[in-house]
């Protein structure tokens, strides 16, 4: 019999993953802070819980996908947190992007109660969550990674066990450096192309299949040209990830020049009230500097 799965956090990413777990036939229980987001899952056959502790009491594997480090701490260790409902032997899989250091501390706190934990942050955007094609970077014990594989296969395509507790989060931060510095390059290139009077769609068509091709170029550059700022990933959450990168880089004593630059450009956009827009709206910071609007005819 497959293990009972509980899912906490039905946001942009969580709802796609939870839908795929239901589709794969898992016995699923869900909890979301804003209760209305649980309705579609109840209709589709999932159980709903009153709080994280209640969800944990009904689950063998508990998956979390919430915003930031304090939010994971709250749903796992808070007053009505998972730790108060989970049985010894239960497995917590945190797919949020949070502090690698705090992840190690939480794994140790859960281990005191015999509860296992994997950090399993994800990449692939809202599209990847919907389609079940996420990349998952996993930190923790090999035995628990093997146990989690049926769940991972229902939500992701590239599953890599990268090391012990916290290593998944460190690799995710590597991923975020790559994403934002790529988006900076795309933004600069589009402002340049606009200034040069190029046909932007033809330009993208010409460069996407070459050495400059990337997931961000394929999925987000067309959105920039259409001036569609709906978020696959909001600037506010992206900024949280860059804060985590800069904190870790500081602890490691390594420079992070590109990340620091993008962090400050996103800060400009947050101050302009654009934190809810997608991370590809980074282009707006460069447009302001250049006095040029991409896509304007
Ligand atoms: P989102 O749409 O803003 O959803 C956030 C979810 O977390 C919501 O369900 C929210 O509940 C819940 N939440 C936040 N704080 C909470 C708290 N203190 N207690 C209980 N629930 C709380 O965000 P998302 O884009 O799905 O991102 C979720 C995580 O995945 C983040 O760590 C993000 O960095 C990571 N991630 C996102 C992407 C992406 O492309 N979007 C890609 C990879 C990784 P409410 O509904 O009540 O607000």
mmCIF file of C-alpha atoms and ligand atoms in Angstrom:
data_model
loop_
_atom_site.group_PDB
_atom_site.id
_atom_site.type_symbol
_atom_site.label_atom_id
_atom_site.label_comp_id
_atom_site.label_asym_id
_atom_site.label_seq_id
_atom_site.Cartn_x
_atom_site.Cartn_y
_atom_site.Cartn_z
ATOM 1 C CA UNK A 1 0.000 0.000 0.000
ATOM 2 C CA UNK A 2 1.398 3.413 -0.889
ATOM 3 C CA UNK A 3 2.063 5.870 1.903
ATOM 4 C CA UNK A 4 -0.493 8.528 2.839
ATOM 5 C CA UNK A 5 0.667 11.969 1.733
ATOM 6 C CA UNK A 6 -0.119 15.324 3.353
ATOM 7 C CA UNK A 7 0.476 18.598 1.485
ATOM 8 C CA UNK A 8 0.898 21.995 3.178
ATOM 9 C CA UNK A 9 0.890 25.193 1.065
ATOM 10 C CA UNK A 10 -1.328 25.319 -2.028
ATOM 11 C CA UNK A 11 0.217 28.412 -3.649
ATOM 12 C CA UNK A 12 1.445 28.803 -7.231
ATOM 13 C CA UNK A 13 3.808 25.805 -6.916
ATOM 14 C CA UNK A 14 2.037 23.748 -4.266
ATOM 15 C CA UNK A 15 -1.279 23.487 -6.074
ATOM 16 C CA UNK A 16 0.341 22.085 -9.222
ATOM 17 C CA UNK A 17 2.287 19.496 -7.232
ATOM 18 C CA UNK A 18 -0.767 18.518 -5.164
ATOM 19 C CA UNK A 19 -2.850 18.084 -8.340
ATOM 20 C CA UNK A 20 -0.200 15.746 -9.756
ATOM 21 C CA UNK A 21 -0.104 13.685 -6.548
ATOM 22 C CA UNK A 22 -3.872 13.238 -6.755
ATOM 23 C CA UNK A 23 -3.617 12.317 -10.448
ATOM 24 C CA UNK A 24 -0.947 9.730 -9.573
ATOM 25 C CA UNK A 25 -3.433 8.099 -7.183
ATOM 26 C CA UNK A 26 -1.937 9.082 -3.822
ATOM 27 C CA UNK A 27 -4.187 9.151 -0.774
ATOM 28 C CA UNK A 28 -3.856 12.919 -0.211
ATOM 29 C CA UNK A 29 -4.672 15.269 2.644
ATOM 30 C CA UNK A 30 -4.176 19.039 2.193
ATOM 31 C CA UNK A 31 -3.917 22.100 4.401
ATOM 32 C CA UNK A 32 -3.576 25.733 3.366
ATOM 33 C CA UNK A 33 -3.582 28.815 5.610
ATOM 34 C CA UNK A 34 -6.177 30.487 3.378
ATOM 35 C CA UNK A 35 -8.819 27.772 3.553
ATOM 36 C CA UNK A 36 -10.556 28.643 0.241
ATOM 37 C CA UNK A 37 -7.581 27.221 -1.684
ATOM 38 C CA UNK A 38 -8.408 23.732 -0.320
ATOM 39 C CA UNK A 39 -11.858 23.637 -1.949
ATOM 40 C CA UNK A 40 -10.804 22.384 -5.396
ATOM 41 C CA UNK A 41 -8.859 19.557 -3.720
ATOM 42 C CA UNK A 42 -11.746 18.514 -1.505
ATOM 43 C CA UNK A 43 -13.922 18.350 -4.642
ATOM 44 C CA UNK A 44 -11.263 16.247 -6.378
ATOM 45 C CA UNK A 45 -11.238 13.665 -3.557
ATOM 46 C CA UNK A 46 -8.548 14.880 -1.135
ATOM 47 C CA UNK A 47 -9.065 15.044 2.622
ATOM 48 C CA UNK A 48 -8.628 18.458 4.248
ATOM 49 C CA UNK A 49 -7.024 19.106 7.635
ATOM 50 C CA UNK A 50 -7.760 21.688 10.329
ATOM 51 C CA UNK A 51 -4.082 22.627 10.796
ATOM 52 C CA UNK A 52 -0.568 21.224 10.122
ATOM 53 C CA UNK A 53 -0.628 19.016 13.253
ATOM 54 C CA UNK A 54 -3.962 17.510 12.191
ATOM 55 C CA UNK A 55 -2.606 16.924 8.667
ATOM 56 C CA UNK A 56 0.525 15.250 10.065
ATOM 57 C CA UNK A 57 -1.573 12.939 12.245
ATOM 58 C CA UNK A 58 -3.229 11.615 9.046
ATOM 59 C CA UNK A 59 -0.063 11.318 6.911
ATOM 60 C CA UNK A 60 3.058 9.157 6.550
ATOM 61 C CA UNK A 61 4.811 11.664 4.264
ATOM 62 C CA UNK A 62 4.260 15.409 4.796
ATOM 63 C CA UNK A 63 5.231 17.824 2.028
ATOM 64 C CA UNK A 64 5.594 21.562 2.639
ATOM 65 C CA UNK A 65 5.691 24.344 0.031
ATOM 66 C CA UNK A 66 5.430 27.708 1.811
ATOM 67 C CA UNK A 67 7.216 31.022 1.323
ATOM 68 C CA UNK A 68 10.243 31.656 3.540
ATOM 69 C CA UNK A 69 12.283 30.209 6.430
ATOM 70 C CA UNK A 70 10.029 31.519 9.266
ATOM 71 C CA UNK A 71 6.982 30.113 7.461
ATOM 72 C CA UNK A 72 8.471 26.602 7.283
ATOM 73 C CA UNK A 73 9.464 26.929 10.963
ATOM 74 C CA UNK A 74 5.888 27.875 11.792
ATOM 75 C CA UNK A 75 4.178 25.018 9.928
ATOM 76 C CA UNK A 76 6.695 22.414 11.171
ATOM 77 C CA UNK A 77 7.564 23.530 14.702
ATOM 78 C CA UNK A 78 4.907 26.152 15.608
ATOM 79 C CA UNK A 79 2.078 25.799 18.114
ATOM 80 C CA UNK A 80 -0.087 23.715 15.741
ATOM 81 C CA UNK A 81 2.875 22.520 13.693
ATOM 82 C CA UNK A 82 3.593 19.153 12.081
ATOM 83 C CA UNK A 83 5.849 18.121 14.996
ATOM 84 C CA UNK A 84 2.805 17.957 17.285
ATOM 85 C CA UNK A 85 0.888 15.512 15.065
ATOM 86 C CA UNK A 86 3.432 13.385 13.198
ATOM 87 C CA UNK A 87 4.137 9.808 14.274
ATOM 88 C CA UNK A 88 7.745 8.666 14.805
ATOM 89 C CA UNK A 89 8.961 7.354 11.451
ATOM 90 C CA UNK A 90 7.039 9.982 9.460
ATOM 91 C CA UNK A 91 8.925 11.814 6.713
ATOM 92 C CA UNK A 92 8.789 15.584 6.131
ATOM 93 C CA UNK A 93 9.778 16.778 2.632
ATOM 94 C CA UNK A 94 10.275 20.538 2.415
ATOM 95 C CA UNK A 95 10.079 21.800 -1.173
ATOM 96 C CA UNK A 96 10.196 25.512 -0.216
ATOM 97 C CA UNK A 97 13.367 27.507 -0.879
ATOM 98 C CA UNK A 98 14.760 28.466 2.539
ATOM 99 C CA UNK A 99 17.972 28.857 4.537
ATOM 100 C CA UNK A 100 20.296 25.810 4.341
ATOM 101 C CA UNK A 101 21.424 26.505 7.932
ATOM 102 C CA UNK A 102 17.881 26.663 9.313
ATOM 103 C CA UNK A 103 17.051 23.470 7.397
ATOM 104 C CA UNK A 104 19.768 21.578 9.300
ATOM 105 C CA UNK A 105 18.443 22.890 12.621
ATOM 106 C CA UNK A 106 14.863 21.861 11.774
ATOM 107 C CA UNK A 107 15.970 18.401 10.616
ATOM 108 C CA UNK A 108 17.720 17.942 13.979
ATOM 109 C CA UNK A 109 14.642 19.112 15.942
ATOM 110 C CA UNK A 110 12.401 16.684 14.053
ATOM 111 C CA UNK A 111 14.935 13.865 14.445
ATOM 112 C CA UNK A 112 14.660 14.231 18.257
ATOM 113 C CA UNK A 113 11.059 12.986 17.828
ATOM 114 C CA UNK A 114 12.028 10.245 15.359
ATOM 115 C CA UNK A 115 10.692 12.263 12.390
ATOM 116 C CA UNK A 116 12.781 12.221 9.210
ATOM 117 C CA UNK A 117 13.303 15.248 6.956
ATOM 118 C CA UNK A 118 14.509 15.870 3.425
ATOM 119 C CA UNK A 119 15.111 19.305 1.919
ATOM 120 C CA UNK A 120 13.857 19.029 -1.646
ATOM 121 C CA UNK A 121 13.641 22.472 -3.241
ATOM 122 C CA UNK A 122 12.289 22.603 -6.747
ATOM 123 C CA UNK A 123 12.928 24.393 -10.022
ATOM 124 C CA UNK A 124 10.928 24.604 -13.241
ATOM 125 C CA UNK A 125 8.439 27.370 -12.534
ATOM 126 C CA UNK A 126 4.673 27.181 -12.286
ATOM 127 C CA UNK A 127 4.705 25.378 -15.670
ATOM 128 C CA UNK A 128 6.936 22.622 -14.253
ATOM 129 C CA UNK A 129 4.706 22.270 -11.179
ATOM 130 C CA UNK A 130 1.585 21.935 -13.375
ATOM 131 C CA UNK A 131 3.163 19.477 -15.792
ATOM 132 C CA UNK A 132 5.001 17.382 -13.195
ATOM 133 C CA UNK A 133 8.377 18.112 -14.781
ATOM 134 C CA UNK A 134 10.146 19.855 -11.891
ATOM 135 C CA UNK A 135 13.837 19.507 -11.143
ATOM 136 C CA UNK A 136 14.220 18.468 -7.509
ATOM 137 C CA UNK A 137 17.492 18.847 -5.583
ATOM 138 C CA UNK A 138 17.426 16.644 -2.530
ATOM 139 C CA UNK A 139 19.398 16.798 0.730
ATOM 140 C CA UNK A 140 19.168 14.147 3.464
ATOM 141 C CA UNK A 141 19.624 10.412 4.108
ATOM 142 C CA UNK A 142 19.753 8.052 1.121
ATOM 143 C CA UNK A 143 17.238 5.669 2.718
ATOM 144 C CA UNK A 144 14.620 8.435 3.009
ATOM 145 C CA UNK A 145 15.374 9.652 -0.520
ATOM 146 C CA UNK A 146 14.617 6.126 -1.795
ATOM 147 C CA UNK A 147 11.388 6.117 0.253
ATOM 148 C CA UNK A 148 10.363 9.469 -1.233
ATOM 149 C CA UNK A 149 10.996 8.455 -4.869
ATOM 150 C CA UNK A 150 7.368 7.545 -5.751
ATOM 151 C CA UNK A 151 6.316 11.023 -4.558
ATOM 152 C CA UNK A 152 9.172 12.760 -6.364
ATOM 153 C CA UNK A 153 8.369 10.922 -9.610
ATOM 154 C CA UNK A 154 4.765 12.167 -9.457
ATOM 155 C CA UNK A 155 5.861 15.815 -9.343
ATOM 156 C CA UNK A 156 9.255 15.953 -11.028
ATOM 157 C CA UNK A 157 11.444 14.685 -13.815
ATOM 158 C CA UNK A 158 15.042 15.365 -12.756
ATOM 159 C CA UNK A 159 15.585 14.155 -9.200
ATOM 160 C CA UNK A 160 19.117 14.465 -7.822
ATOM 161 C CA UNK A 161 20.295 13.456 -4.366
ATOM 162 C CA UNK A 162 23.008 16.052 -3.825
ATOM 163 C CA UNK A 163 24.153 15.431 -0.210
ATOM 164 C CA UNK A 164 23.113 15.594 3.445
ATOM 165 C CA UNK A 165 20.623 17.930 5.183
ATOM 166 C CA UNK A 166 20.824 21.455 3.728
ATOM 167 C CA UNK A 167 22.706 20.426 0.570
ATOM 168 C CA UNK A 168 19.481 20.528 -1.483
ATOM 169 C CA UNK A 169 18.942 24.134 -0.372
ATOM 170 C CA UNK A 170 22.547 25.060 -1.229
ATOM 171 C CA UNK A 171 22.136 23.647 -4.750
ATOM 172 C CA UNK A 172 18.861 25.537 -5.107
ATOM 173 C CA UNK A 173 20.738 28.769 -4.307
ATOM 174 C CA UNK A 174 23.219 27.869 -7.061
ATOM 175 C CA UNK A 175 20.191 27.512 -9.337
ATOM 176 C CA UNK A 176 18.910 30.955 -8.303
ATOM 177 C CA UNK A 177 22.236 32.645 -9.083
ATOM 178 C CA UNK A 178 21.985 31.127 -12.577
ATOM 179 C CA UNK A 179 18.338 32.183 -13.015
ATOM 180 C CA UNK A 180 18.705 35.838 -12.027
ATOM 181 C CA UNK A 181 21.991 36.522 -13.754
ATOM 182 C CA UNK A 182 20.489 34.952 -16.902
ATOM 183 C CA UNK A 183 17.430 37.215 -16.529
ATOM 184 C CA UNK A 184 19.722 40.226 -16.222
ATOM 185 C CA UNK A 185 21.390 39.211 -19.498
ATOM 186 C CA UNK A 186 18.014 38.747 -21.191
ATOM 187 C CA UNK A 187 16.830 42.161 -19.945
ATOM 188 C CA UNK A 188 19.974 43.925 -21.152
ATOM 189 C CA UNK A 189 19.753 42.154 -24.518
ATOM 190 C CA UNK A 190 16.110 43.118 -25.034
ATOM 191 C CA UNK A 191 16.703 46.792 -24.180
ATOM 192 C CA UNK A 192 19.617 46.739 -26.632
ATOM 193 C CA UNK A 193 17.523 45.050 -29.342
ATOM 194 C CA UNK A 194 14.712 47.569 -28.848
ATOM 195 C CA UNK A 195 17.158 50.490 -29.098
ATOM 196 C CA UNK A 196 18.495 48.969 -32.329
ATOM 197 C CA UNK A 197 15.016 48.866 -33.850
ATOM 198 C CA UNK A 198 15.023 45.063 -34.246
ATOM 199 C CA UNK A 199 11.966 42.836 -34.648
ATOM 200 C CA UNK A 200 12.017 41.352 -31.137
ATOM 201 C CA UNK A 201 10.161 38.147 -31.947
ATOM 202 C CA UNK A 202 12.469 37.373 -34.871
ATOM 203 C CA UNK A 203 15.452 38.200 -32.663
ATOM 204 C CA UNK A 204 14.341 35.675 -30.031
ATOM 205 C CA UNK A 205 13.644 33.097 -32.724
ATOM 206 C CA UNK A 206 17.161 33.587 -34.065
ATOM 207 C CA UNK A 207 19.031 33.298 -30.765
ATOM 208 C CA UNK A 208 16.969 30.799 -28.730
ATOM 209 C CA UNK A 209 18.346 27.682 -30.402
ATOM 210 C CA UNK A 210 21.993 28.767 -30.178
ATOM 211 C CA UNK A 211 24.535 28.986 -27.385
ATOM 212 C CA UNK A 212 22.477 31.670 -25.604
ATOM 213 C CA UNK A 213 19.390 29.455 -25.270
ATOM 214 C CA UNK A 214 17.945 28.838 -21.788
ATOM 215 C CA UNK A 215 14.707 28.054 -19.948
ATOM 216 C CA UNK A 216 14.375 31.714 -18.920
ATOM 217 C CA UNK A 217 14.899 32.915 -22.500
ATOM 218 C CA UNK A 218 12.335 30.453 -23.897
ATOM 219 C CA UNK A 219 9.658 31.016 -21.224
ATOM 220 C CA UNK A 220 10.119 34.542 -19.916
ATOM 221 C CA UNK A 221 11.536 36.660 -22.781
ATOM 222 C CA UNK A 222 8.319 36.253 -24.856
ATOM 223 C CA UNK A 223 6.352 37.394 -21.792
ATOM 224 C CA UNK A 224 8.544 40.520 -21.599
ATOM 225 C CA UNK A 225 7.883 41.326 -25.267
ATOM 226 C CA UNK A 226 4.119 40.925 -24.689
ATOM 227 C CA UNK A 227 4.487 43.013 -21.496
ATOM 228 C CA UNK A 228 2.723 40.260 -19.558
ATOM 229 C CA UNK A 229 3.903 40.624 -15.965
ATOM 230 C CA UNK A 230 1.799 37.828 -14.443
ATOM 231 C CA UNK A 231 4.063 35.922 -12.070
ATOM 232 C CA UNK A 232 5.340 32.400 -12.491
ATOM 233 C CA UNK A 233 7.553 33.520 -9.590
ATOM 234 C CA UNK A 234 7.061 36.872 -7.888
ATOM 235 C CA UNK A 235 9.781 39.488 -7.460
ATOM 236 C CA UNK A 236 9.162 39.405 -3.682
ATOM 237 C CA UNK A 237 9.907 35.669 -3.448
ATOM 238 C CA UNK A 238 12.808 35.941 -5.896
ATOM 239 C CA UNK A 239 14.259 38.674 -3.698
ATOM 240 C CA UNK A 240 13.948 36.358 -0.683
ATOM 241 C CA UNK A 241 16.084 33.781 -2.550
ATOM 242 C CA UNK A 242 18.715 36.389 -3.392
ATOM 243 C CA UNK A 243 18.839 37.425 0.251
ATOM 244 C CA UNK A 244 19.534 33.735 1.076
ATOM 245 C CA UNK A 245 22.292 33.616 -1.577
ATOM 246 C CA UNK A 246 23.924 36.806 -0.275
ATOM 247 C CA UNK A 247 23.749 35.594 3.348
ATOM 248 C CA UNK A 248 25.335 32.255 2.398
ATOM 249 C CA UNK A 249 27.984 33.955 0.222
ATOM 250 C CA UNK A 250 28.842 36.226 3.147
ATOM 251 C CA UNK A 251 29.201 33.225 5.480
ATOM 252 C CA UNK A 252 31.386 31.481 2.900
ATOM 253 C CA UNK A 253 33.437 34.630 2.250
ATOM 254 C CA UNK A 254 32.903 34.579 -1.515
ATOM 255 C CA UNK A 255 31.923 37.544 -3.713
ATOM 256 C CA UNK A 256 28.520 37.428 -5.455
ATOM 257 C CA UNK A 257 28.717 40.428 -7.765
ATOM 258 C CA UNK A 258 25.963 39.545 -10.232
ATOM 259 C CA UNK A 259 23.543 38.464 -7.505
ATOM 260 C CA UNK A 260 24.211 41.664 -5.555
ATOM 261 C CA UNK A 261 23.485 43.785 -8.601
ATOM 262 C CA UNK A 262 20.208 42.016 -9.378
ATOM 263 C CA UNK A 263 19.206 42.164 -5.684
ATOM 264 C CA UNK A 264 19.489 45.956 -5.827
ATOM 265 C CA UNK A 265 17.647 46.235 -9.152
ATOM 266 C CA UNK A 266 14.771 44.175 -7.707
ATOM 267 C CA UNK A 267 14.839 46.472 -4.654
ATOM 268 C CA UNK A 268 14.222 49.425 -7.009
ATOM 269 C CA UNK A 269 11.158 47.606 -8.393
ATOM 270 C CA UNK A 270 9.898 46.657 -4.930
ATOM 271 C CA UNK A 271 10.094 50.311 -3.906
ATOM 272 C CA UNK A 272 8.033 51.153 -6.988
ATOM 273 C CA UNK A 273 5.342 48.743 -5.739
ATOM 274 C CA UNK A 274 6.050 45.989 -8.281
ATOM 275 C CA UNK A 275 7.016 43.167 -5.883
ATOM 276 C CA UNK A 276 3.928 41.142 -6.868
ATOM 277 C CA UNK A 277 4.955 41.022 -10.559
ATOM 278 C CA UNK A 278 6.901 38.169 -12.155
ATOM 279 C CA UNK A 279 10.709 38.009 -11.834
ATOM 280 C CA UNK A 280 11.023 38.759 -15.573
ATOM 281 C CA UNK A 281 9.845 42.324 -14.775
ATOM 282 C CA UNK A 282 13.542 42.847 -13.926
ATOM 283 C CA UNK A 283 13.664 44.394 -17.392
ATOM 284 C CA UNK A 284 11.696 47.386 -16.035
ATOM 285 C CA UNK A 285 14.655 48.419 -13.864
ATOM 286 C CA UNK A 286 16.906 48.576 -16.944
ATOM 287 C CA UNK A 287 14.194 50.313 -18.980
ATOM 288 C CA UNK A 288 14.102 53.065 -16.347
ATOM 289 C CA UNK A 289 17.871 53.534 -16.569
ATOM 290 C CA UNK A 290 17.860 53.526 -20.384
ATOM 291 C CA UNK A 291 14.667 55.504 -20.955
ATOM 292 C CA UNK A 292 13.586 52.767 -23.384
ATOM 293 C CA UNK A 293 10.501 50.525 -23.278
ATOM 294 C CA UNK A 294 10.888 47.016 -24.709
ATOM 295 C CA UNK A 295 8.129 46.140 -27.159
ATOM 296 C CA UNK A 296 7.085 49.763 -27.829
ATOM 297 C CA UNK A 297 6.464 50.394 -31.499
HETATM 298 P P1 LIG B 1 2.950 31.519 -3.308
HETATM 299 O O1 LIG B 1 2.106 31.305 -4.496
HETATM 300 O O2 LIG B 1 3.069 32.873 -2.698
HETATM 301 O O3 LIG B 1 2.420 30.493 -2.163
HETATM 302 C C1 LIG B 1 2.927 30.523 -0.864
HETATM 303 C C2 LIG B 1 2.192 29.476 -0.042
HETATM 304 O O4 LIG B 1 2.749 29.457 1.278
HETATM 305 C C3 LIG B 1 0.698 29.777 0.116
HETATM 306 O O5 LIG B 1 -0.010 28.544 0.153
HETATM 307 C C4 LIG B 1 0.665 30.454 1.494
HETATM 308 O O6 LIG B 1 -0.579 30.369 2.126
HETATM 309 C C5 LIG B 1 1.689 29.639 2.235
HETATM 310 N N1 LIG B 1 2.261 30.311 3.410
HETATM 311 C C6 LIG B 1 3.128 31.357 3.419
HETATM 312 N N2 LIG B 1 3.447 31.679 4.689
HETATM 313 C C7 LIG B 1 2.784 30.816 5.496
HETATM 314 C C8 LIG B 1 2.718 30.632 6.899
HETATM 315 N N3 LIG B 1 3.423 31.409 7.742
HETATM 316 N N4 LIG B 1 1.932 29.656 7.364
HETATM 317 C C9 LIG B 1 1.230 28.860 6.514
HETATM 318 N N5 LIG B 1 1.243 28.974 5.189
HETATM 319 C C10 LIG B 1 2.025 29.941 4.675
HETATM 320 O O7 LIG B 1 4.448 31.031 -3.538
HETATM 321 P P2 LIG B 1 5.037 29.927 -4.549
HETATM 322 O O8 LIG B 1 5.482 30.620 -5.784
HETATM 323 O O9 LIG B 1 4.114 28.766 -4.624
HETATM 324 O O10 LIG B 1 6.379 29.551 -3.745
HETATM 325 C C11 LIG B 1 6.371 28.652 -2.633
HETATM 326 C C12 LIG B 1 7.815 28.215 -2.353
HETATM 327 O O11 LIG B 1 8.348 27.571 -3.532
HETATM 328 C C13 LIG B 1 8.760 29.391 -2.048
HETATM 329 O O12 LIG B 1 9.720 29.004 -1.089
HETATM 330 C C14 LIG B 1 9.400 29.663 -3.395
HETATM 331 O O13 LIG B 1 10.658 30.297 -3.261
HETATM 332 C C15 LIG B 1 9.518 28.248 -3.948
HETATM 333 N N6 LIG B 1 9.612 28.170 -5.430
HETATM 334 C C16 LIG B 1 8.784 28.885 -6.235
HETATM 335 C C17 LIG B 1 8.921 28.777 -7.636
HETATM 336 C C18 LIG B 1 8.055 29.543 -8.602
HETATM 337 O O14 LIG B 1 8.419 29.610 -9.795
HETATM 338 N N7 LIG B 1 6.925 30.108 -8.189
HETATM 339 C C19 LIG B 1 9.856 27.923 -8.172
HETATM 340 C C20 LIG B 1 10.653 27.181 -7.329
HETATM 341 C C21 LIG B 1 10.532 27.314 -5.959
HETATM 342 P P3 LIG B 1 -1.764 31.432 1.773
HETATM 343 O O15 LIG B 1 -2.488 30.852 0.589
HETATM 344 O O16 LIG B 1 -2.607 31.476 2.995
HETATM 345 O O17 LIG B 1 -1.104 32.762 1.478
#
